Coordinates of C-alpha atoms in Angstrom, one line a residue:
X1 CA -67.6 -52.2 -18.0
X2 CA -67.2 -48.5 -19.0
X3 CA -68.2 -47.7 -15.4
X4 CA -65.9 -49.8 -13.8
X5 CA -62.3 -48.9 -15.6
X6 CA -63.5 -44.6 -15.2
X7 CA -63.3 -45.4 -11.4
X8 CA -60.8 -47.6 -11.0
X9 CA -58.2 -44.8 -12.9
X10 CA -60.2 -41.8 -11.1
X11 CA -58.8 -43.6 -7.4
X12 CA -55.6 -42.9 -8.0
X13 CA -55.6 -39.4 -9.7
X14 CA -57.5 -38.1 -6.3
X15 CA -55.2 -40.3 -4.5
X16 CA -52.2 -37.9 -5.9
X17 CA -53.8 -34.8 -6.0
X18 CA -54.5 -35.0 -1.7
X19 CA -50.9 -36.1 -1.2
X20 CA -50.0 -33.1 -3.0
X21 CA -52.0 -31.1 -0.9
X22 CA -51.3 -32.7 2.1
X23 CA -47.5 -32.2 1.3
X24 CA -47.8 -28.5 0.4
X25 CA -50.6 -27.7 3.5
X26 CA -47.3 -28.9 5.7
X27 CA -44.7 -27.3 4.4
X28 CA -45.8 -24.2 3.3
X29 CA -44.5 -21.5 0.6
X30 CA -41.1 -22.9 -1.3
X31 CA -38.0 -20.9 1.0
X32 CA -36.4 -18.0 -0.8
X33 CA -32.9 -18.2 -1.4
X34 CA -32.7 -14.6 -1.0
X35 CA -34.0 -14.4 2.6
X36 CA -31.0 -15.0 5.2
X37 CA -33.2 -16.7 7.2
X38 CA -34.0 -20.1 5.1
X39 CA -30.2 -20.2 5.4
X40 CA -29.5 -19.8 9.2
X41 CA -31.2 -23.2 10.2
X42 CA -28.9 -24.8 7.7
X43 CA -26.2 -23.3 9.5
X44 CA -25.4 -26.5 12.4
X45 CA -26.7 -29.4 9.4
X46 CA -23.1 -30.9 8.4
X47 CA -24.3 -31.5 5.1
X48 CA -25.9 -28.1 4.4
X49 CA -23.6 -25.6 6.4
X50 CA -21.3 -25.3 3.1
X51 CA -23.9 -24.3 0.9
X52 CA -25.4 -21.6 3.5
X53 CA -22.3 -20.4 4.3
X54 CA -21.8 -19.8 0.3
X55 CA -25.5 -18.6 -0.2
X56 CA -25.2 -15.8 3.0
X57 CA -21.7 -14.8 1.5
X58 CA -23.7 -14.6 -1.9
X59 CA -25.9 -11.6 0.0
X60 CA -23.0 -9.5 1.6
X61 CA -25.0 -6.9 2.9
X62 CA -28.2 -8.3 2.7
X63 CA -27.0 -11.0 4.8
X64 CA -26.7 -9.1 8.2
X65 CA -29.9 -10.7 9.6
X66 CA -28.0 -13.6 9.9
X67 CA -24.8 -12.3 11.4
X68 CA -26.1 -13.2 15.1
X69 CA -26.3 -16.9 14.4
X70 CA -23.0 -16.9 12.1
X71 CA -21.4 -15.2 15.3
X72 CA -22.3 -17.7 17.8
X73 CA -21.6 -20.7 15.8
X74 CA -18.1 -18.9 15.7
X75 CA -17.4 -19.0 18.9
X76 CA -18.7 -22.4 19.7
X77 CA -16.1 -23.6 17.2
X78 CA -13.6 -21.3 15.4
X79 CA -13.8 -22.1 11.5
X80 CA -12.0 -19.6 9.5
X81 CA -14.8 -19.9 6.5
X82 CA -17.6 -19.0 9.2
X83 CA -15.5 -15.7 10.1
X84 CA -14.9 -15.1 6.0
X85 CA -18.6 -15.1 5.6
X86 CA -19.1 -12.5 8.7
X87 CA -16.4 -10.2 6.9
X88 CA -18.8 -10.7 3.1
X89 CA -21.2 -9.3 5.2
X90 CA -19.4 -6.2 5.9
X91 CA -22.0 -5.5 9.2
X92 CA -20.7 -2.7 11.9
X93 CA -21.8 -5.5 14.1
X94 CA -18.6 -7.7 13.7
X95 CA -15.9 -5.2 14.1
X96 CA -15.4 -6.2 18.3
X97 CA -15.4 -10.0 17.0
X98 CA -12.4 -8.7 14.1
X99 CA -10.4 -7.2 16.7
X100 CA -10.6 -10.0 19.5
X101 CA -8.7 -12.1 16.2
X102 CA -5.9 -9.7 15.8
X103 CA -4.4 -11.1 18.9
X104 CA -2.4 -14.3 16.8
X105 CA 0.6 -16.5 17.0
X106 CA 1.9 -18.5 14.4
X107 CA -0.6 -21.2 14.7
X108 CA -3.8 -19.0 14.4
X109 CA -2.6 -16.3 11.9
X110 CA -5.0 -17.0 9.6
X111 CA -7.9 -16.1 11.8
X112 CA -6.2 -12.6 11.7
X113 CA -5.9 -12.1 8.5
X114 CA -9.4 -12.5 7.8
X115 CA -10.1 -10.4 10.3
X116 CA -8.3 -7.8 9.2
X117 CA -9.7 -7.8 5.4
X118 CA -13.0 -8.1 7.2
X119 CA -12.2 -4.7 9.4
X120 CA -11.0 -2.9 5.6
X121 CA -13.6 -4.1 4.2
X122 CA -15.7 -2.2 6.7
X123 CA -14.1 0.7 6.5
X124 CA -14.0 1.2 2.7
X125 CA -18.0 0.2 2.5
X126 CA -18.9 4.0 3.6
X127 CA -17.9 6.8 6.3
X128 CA -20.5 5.0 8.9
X129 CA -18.1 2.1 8.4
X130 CA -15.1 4.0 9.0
X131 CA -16.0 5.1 12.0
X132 CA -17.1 1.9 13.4
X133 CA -13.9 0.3 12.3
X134 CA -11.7 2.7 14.1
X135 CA -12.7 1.0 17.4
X136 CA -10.6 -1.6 16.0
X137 CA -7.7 0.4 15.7
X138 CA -6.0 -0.5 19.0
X139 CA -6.2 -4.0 18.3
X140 CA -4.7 -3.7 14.7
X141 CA -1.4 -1.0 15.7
X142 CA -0.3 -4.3 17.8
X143 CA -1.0 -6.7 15.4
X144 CA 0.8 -4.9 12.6
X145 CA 4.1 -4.1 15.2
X146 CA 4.2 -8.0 16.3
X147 CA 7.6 -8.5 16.6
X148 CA 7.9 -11.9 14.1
X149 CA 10.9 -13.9 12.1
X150 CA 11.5 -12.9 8.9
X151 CA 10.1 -16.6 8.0
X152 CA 7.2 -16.4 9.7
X153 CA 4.3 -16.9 7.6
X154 CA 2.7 -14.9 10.2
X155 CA 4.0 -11.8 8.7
X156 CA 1.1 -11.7 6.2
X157 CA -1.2 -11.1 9.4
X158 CA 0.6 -8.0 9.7
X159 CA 0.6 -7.0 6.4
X160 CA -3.1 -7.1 6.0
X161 CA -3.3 -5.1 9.3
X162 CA -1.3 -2.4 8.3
X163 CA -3.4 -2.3 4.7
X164 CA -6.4 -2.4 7.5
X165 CA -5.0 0.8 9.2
X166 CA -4.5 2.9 6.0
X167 CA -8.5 1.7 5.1
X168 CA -9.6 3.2 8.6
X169 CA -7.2 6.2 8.1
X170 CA -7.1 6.5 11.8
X171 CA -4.3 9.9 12.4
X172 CA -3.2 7.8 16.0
X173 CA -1.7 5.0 13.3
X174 CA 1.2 7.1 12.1
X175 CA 3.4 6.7 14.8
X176 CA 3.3 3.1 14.9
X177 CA 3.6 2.9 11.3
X178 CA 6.7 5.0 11.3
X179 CA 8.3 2.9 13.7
X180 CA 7.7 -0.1 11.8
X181 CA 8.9 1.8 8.0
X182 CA 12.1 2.5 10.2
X183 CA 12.7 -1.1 11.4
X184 CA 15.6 -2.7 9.9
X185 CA 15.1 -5.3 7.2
X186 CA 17.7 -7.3 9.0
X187 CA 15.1 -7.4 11.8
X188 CA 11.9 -8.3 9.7
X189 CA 10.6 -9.1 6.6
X190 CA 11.2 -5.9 4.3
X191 CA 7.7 -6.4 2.1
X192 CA 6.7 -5.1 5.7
X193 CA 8.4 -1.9 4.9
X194 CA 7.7 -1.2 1.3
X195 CA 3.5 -2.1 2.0
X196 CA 4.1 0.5 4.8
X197 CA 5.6 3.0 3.3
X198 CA 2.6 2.7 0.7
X199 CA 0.4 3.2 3.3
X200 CA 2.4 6.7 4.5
X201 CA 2.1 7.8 1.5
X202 CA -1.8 7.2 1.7
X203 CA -1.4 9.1 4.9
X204 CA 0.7 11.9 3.9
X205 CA 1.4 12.9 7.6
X206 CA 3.8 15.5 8.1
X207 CA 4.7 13.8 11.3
X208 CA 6.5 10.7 8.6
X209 CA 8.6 12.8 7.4
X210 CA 11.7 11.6 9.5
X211 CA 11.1 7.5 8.6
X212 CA 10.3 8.5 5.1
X213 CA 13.4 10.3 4.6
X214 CA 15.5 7.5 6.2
X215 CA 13.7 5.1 4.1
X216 CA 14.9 6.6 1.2
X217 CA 18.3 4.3 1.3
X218 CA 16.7 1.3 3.1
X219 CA 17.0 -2.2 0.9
X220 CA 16.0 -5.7 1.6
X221 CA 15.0 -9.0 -0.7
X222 CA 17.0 -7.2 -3.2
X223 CA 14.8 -4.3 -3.3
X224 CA 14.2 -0.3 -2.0
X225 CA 11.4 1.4 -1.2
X226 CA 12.7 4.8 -3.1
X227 CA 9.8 5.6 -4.7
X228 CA 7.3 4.4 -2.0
X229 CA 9.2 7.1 0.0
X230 CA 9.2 9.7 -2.7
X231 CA 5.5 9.5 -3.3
X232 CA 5.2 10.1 0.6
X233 CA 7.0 13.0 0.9
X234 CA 5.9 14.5 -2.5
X235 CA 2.6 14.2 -1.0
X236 CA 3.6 15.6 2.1
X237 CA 5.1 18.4 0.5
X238 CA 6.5 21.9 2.0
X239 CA 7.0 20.7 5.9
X240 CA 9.0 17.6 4.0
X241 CA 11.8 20.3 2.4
X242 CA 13.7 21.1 5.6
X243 CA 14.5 17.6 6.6
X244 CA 15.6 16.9 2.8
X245 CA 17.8 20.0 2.6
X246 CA 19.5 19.0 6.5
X247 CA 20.0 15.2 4.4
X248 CA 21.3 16.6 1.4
X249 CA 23.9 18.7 3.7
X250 CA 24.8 15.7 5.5
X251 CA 23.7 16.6 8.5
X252 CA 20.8 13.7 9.2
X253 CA 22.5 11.7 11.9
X254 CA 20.0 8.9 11.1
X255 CA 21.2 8.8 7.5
X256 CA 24.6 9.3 8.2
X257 CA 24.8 6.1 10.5
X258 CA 23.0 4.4 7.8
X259 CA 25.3 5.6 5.3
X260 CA 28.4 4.4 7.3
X261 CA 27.0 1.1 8.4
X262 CA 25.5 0.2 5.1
X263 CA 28.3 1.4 2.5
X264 CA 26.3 3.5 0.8
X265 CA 27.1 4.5 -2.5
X266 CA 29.2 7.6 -3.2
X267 CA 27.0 10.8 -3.7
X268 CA 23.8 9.2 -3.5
X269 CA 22.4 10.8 -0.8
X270 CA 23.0 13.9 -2.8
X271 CA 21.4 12.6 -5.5
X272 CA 17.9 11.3 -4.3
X273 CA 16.8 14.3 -1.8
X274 CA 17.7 16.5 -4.7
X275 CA 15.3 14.3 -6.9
X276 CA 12.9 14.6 -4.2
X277 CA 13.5 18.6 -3.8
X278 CA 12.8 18.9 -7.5
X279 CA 9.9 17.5 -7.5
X280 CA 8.5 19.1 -4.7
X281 CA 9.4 22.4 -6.5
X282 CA 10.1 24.6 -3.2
X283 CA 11.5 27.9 -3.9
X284 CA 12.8 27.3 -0.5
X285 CA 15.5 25.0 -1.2
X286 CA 17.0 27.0 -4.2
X287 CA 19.9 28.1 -1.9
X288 CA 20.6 24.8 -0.5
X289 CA 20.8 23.6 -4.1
X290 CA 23.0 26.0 -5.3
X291 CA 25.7 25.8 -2.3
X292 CA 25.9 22.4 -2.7
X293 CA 26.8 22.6 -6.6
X294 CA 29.6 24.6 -5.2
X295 CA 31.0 22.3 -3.9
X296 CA 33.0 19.5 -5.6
X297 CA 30.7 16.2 -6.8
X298 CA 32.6 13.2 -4.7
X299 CA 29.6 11.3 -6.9
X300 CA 32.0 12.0 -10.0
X301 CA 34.3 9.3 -8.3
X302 CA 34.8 5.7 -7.0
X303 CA 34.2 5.5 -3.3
X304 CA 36.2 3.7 -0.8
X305 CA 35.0 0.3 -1.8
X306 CA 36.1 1.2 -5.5
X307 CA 32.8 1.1 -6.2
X308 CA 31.5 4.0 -9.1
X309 CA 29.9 6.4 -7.3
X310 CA 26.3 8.9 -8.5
X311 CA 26.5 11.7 -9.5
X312 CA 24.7 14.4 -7.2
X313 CA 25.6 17.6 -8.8
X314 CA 23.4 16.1 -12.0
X315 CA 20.3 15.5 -9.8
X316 CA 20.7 19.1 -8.3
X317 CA 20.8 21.0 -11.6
X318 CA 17.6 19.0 -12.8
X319 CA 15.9 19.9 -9.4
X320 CA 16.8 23.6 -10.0
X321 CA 15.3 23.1 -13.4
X322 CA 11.9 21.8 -12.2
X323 CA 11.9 24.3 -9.6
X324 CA 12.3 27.5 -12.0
X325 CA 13.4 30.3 -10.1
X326 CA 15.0 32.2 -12.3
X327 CA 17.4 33.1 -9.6
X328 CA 19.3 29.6 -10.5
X329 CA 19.9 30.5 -13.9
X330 CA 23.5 32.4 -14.1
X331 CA 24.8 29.4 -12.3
X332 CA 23.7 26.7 -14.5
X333 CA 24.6 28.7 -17.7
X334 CA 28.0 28.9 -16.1
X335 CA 27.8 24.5 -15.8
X336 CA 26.6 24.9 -19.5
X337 CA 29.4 27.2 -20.6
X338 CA 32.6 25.4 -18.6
X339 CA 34.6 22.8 -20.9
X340 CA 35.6 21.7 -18.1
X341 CA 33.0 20.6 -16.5
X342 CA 31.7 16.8 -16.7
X343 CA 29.5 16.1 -19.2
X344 CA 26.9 14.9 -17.3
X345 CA 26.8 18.1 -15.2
X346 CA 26.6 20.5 -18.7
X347 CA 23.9 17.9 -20.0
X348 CA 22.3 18.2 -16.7
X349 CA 22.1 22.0 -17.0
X350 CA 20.3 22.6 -20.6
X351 CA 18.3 19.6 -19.9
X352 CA 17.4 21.8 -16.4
X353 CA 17.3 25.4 -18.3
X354 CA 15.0 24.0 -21.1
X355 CA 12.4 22.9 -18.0
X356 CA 13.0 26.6 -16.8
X357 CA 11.9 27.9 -19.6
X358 CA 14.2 31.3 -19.3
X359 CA 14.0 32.8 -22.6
X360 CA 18.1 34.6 -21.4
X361 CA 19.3 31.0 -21.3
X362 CA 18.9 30.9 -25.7
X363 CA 21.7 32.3 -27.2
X364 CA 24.1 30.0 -24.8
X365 CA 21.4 27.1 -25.6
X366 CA 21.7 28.1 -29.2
X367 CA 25.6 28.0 -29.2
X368 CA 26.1 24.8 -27.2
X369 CA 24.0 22.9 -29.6
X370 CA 26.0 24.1 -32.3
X371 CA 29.4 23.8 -31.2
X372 CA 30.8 19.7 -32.5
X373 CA 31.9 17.9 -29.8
X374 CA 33.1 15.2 -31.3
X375 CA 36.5 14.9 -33.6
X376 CA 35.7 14.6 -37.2
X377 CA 37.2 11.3 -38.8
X378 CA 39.4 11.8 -41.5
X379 CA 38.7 11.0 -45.0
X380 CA 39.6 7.9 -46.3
X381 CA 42.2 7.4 -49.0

């Protein structure tokens, strides 16, 4: 009886144990989730494509072996998450596939964006990327000058192929990019002109110095791009001071139509290319500086709107302060000294001697700051 029961619960165990066998002899070792591979046949199953689409974006580089199949399942049928998993990759392989997205409308713009992040994404990985990416380049100068509404959702496509072209830092972008910094916000979307100008400024191209000066005054959304601009040229540097010292004389025919079209505010194109001269701190534009605080501040007054206008004289003695050639310093001590003068200019000229650092300036430093300006009350009964 003993006998009998052993086998009958032996029978089964065996039974198992050759399924199990059987089971494993067919199918082989487990997959790894690691190797692109045991992902790429899951790529045409409805039910599994999500998941390997997740697990190849999961490997980014690593997942390159699989970039052939994710490619040709692309083409067959467009599907914006196949094309964000080629860009995870960030292979050299996909930048021809990027750029044949670029070319969008307002139904397919989404393809292009990806396709641009996927073509920055490629050129911030390493130099070997940057170079591949600049084939590319072509393809993203048209897509970032597409002539759009200023509703278009579009316009985010050319956005992220502008942010695309300062990635690549391609030298035959500038051009294109000035032209679109010096399109009119009345003509598109001005985000398109402030992300540009950040990208200029990346650039720091001599040949921007024309568009960034312009864009010094240009507004849109209730917005500027000043210091966009500013950071450019500062950047830029020395080859930037002639153009600002032609502006600040009045004498940028660009400006000056902007200036008469757009109302600008009384004495503020004095003001902001001084700013900008100051903190470029040229020795070369001390002249300029100092003829034009001989002449009369028309910032001290409304213009012809009524409007209160800048001050530019204020802005010029604080550039001659950052600069610090001594040169400027009988002139500014003579601001400091006149009762006359505005208040904002004298202020304007210790705060621009005490950045000088003249040790001459003191004893009139000394005396202004002891002199009361201000009427003693009387005494009360």
């Amino acid at each position: 009886m003993f006998r009998r029961s052993r086998t009958l619960w032996a029978q089964p165990v065996a039974l198992g144990f050759a399924l199990t066998l059987s089971t494993f002899t067919l199918t082989g070792c487990p997959e790894d989730p690691d190797d692109p591979k045991s992902w790429v046949s899951k790529l045409d199953n409805p039910r599994e494509q999500k998941e390997a689409l997740r697990q190849l974006a999961r490997l980014k580089e690593k997942g390159e072996p699989a970039y052939e199949a994710l490619a040709a399942k692309f083409k067959k049928t467009p599907d914006p998450e196949v094309l964000r998993t080629i860009s995870k990759i960030r292979t050299d392989k996909a930048v021809e596939l990027f750029a044949e997205q670029l070319d969008y409308s307002d139904e397919t713009y989404d393809m292009a964006i990806v396709a641009a992040n996927g073509l920055q994404d490629i050129a911030e990985r390493d130099d070997k990327g940057r170079e591949a990416a600049k084939k590319a380049v072509p393809a993203l100068k048209k897509a970032a000058a597409k002539k759009l509404s200023i509703r278009s959702r579009a316009n985010v496509a050319r956005i992220e192929s502008i942010k695309a072209l300062a990635a690549v830092k391609d030298p035959s972008a500038v051009e294109t990019l000035n032209e679109i910094l010096e399109t009119s916000a009345d003509d598109h979307d001005f985000f398109i002109n402030k992300t540009t100008a950040k990208v200029l400024a990346d650039f720091a191209d001599p040949r921007s110095v024309k568009s960034l000066v312009r864009g010094l005054w240009m507004t849109g959304r209730g917005n500027d791009m000043f210091q966009e601009c500013r950071l450019g040229l500062v950047r830029i540097g020395e080859p930037a001071v002639e153009k600002l010292i032609e502006t600040m004389q009045r004498k940028n025919t660009d400006v000056e139509a902007d200036a008469k079209k757009y109302k600008f505010v009384t004495g503020i194109v004095v003001q902001k290319t001084a700013i900008i001269l100051g903190d470029i701190r040229s020795k070369k534009a001390v002249p300029a500086l100092l003829a034009e605080l001989a002449k009369k501040d028309d910032g001290l007054t409304n213009g012809p709107d009524g409007m209160p206008g800048v001050s530019g004289h204020q802005a010029v003695l604080q550039a001659l302060g950052q600069i610090g050639d001594q040169s400027a310093t009988k002139a500014m001590l003579g601001v400091l000294s006149d009762g006359k003068r505005d208040p904002k200019h004298r202020a304007a000229a210790a705060e621009g001697l005490n950045m000088m650092g003249d040790m001459s300036a003191l004893p009139v430093l000394f005396q202004i700051a002891k002199t009361p300006f201000l009427t003693p009350a009387k005494n009360k009964d």
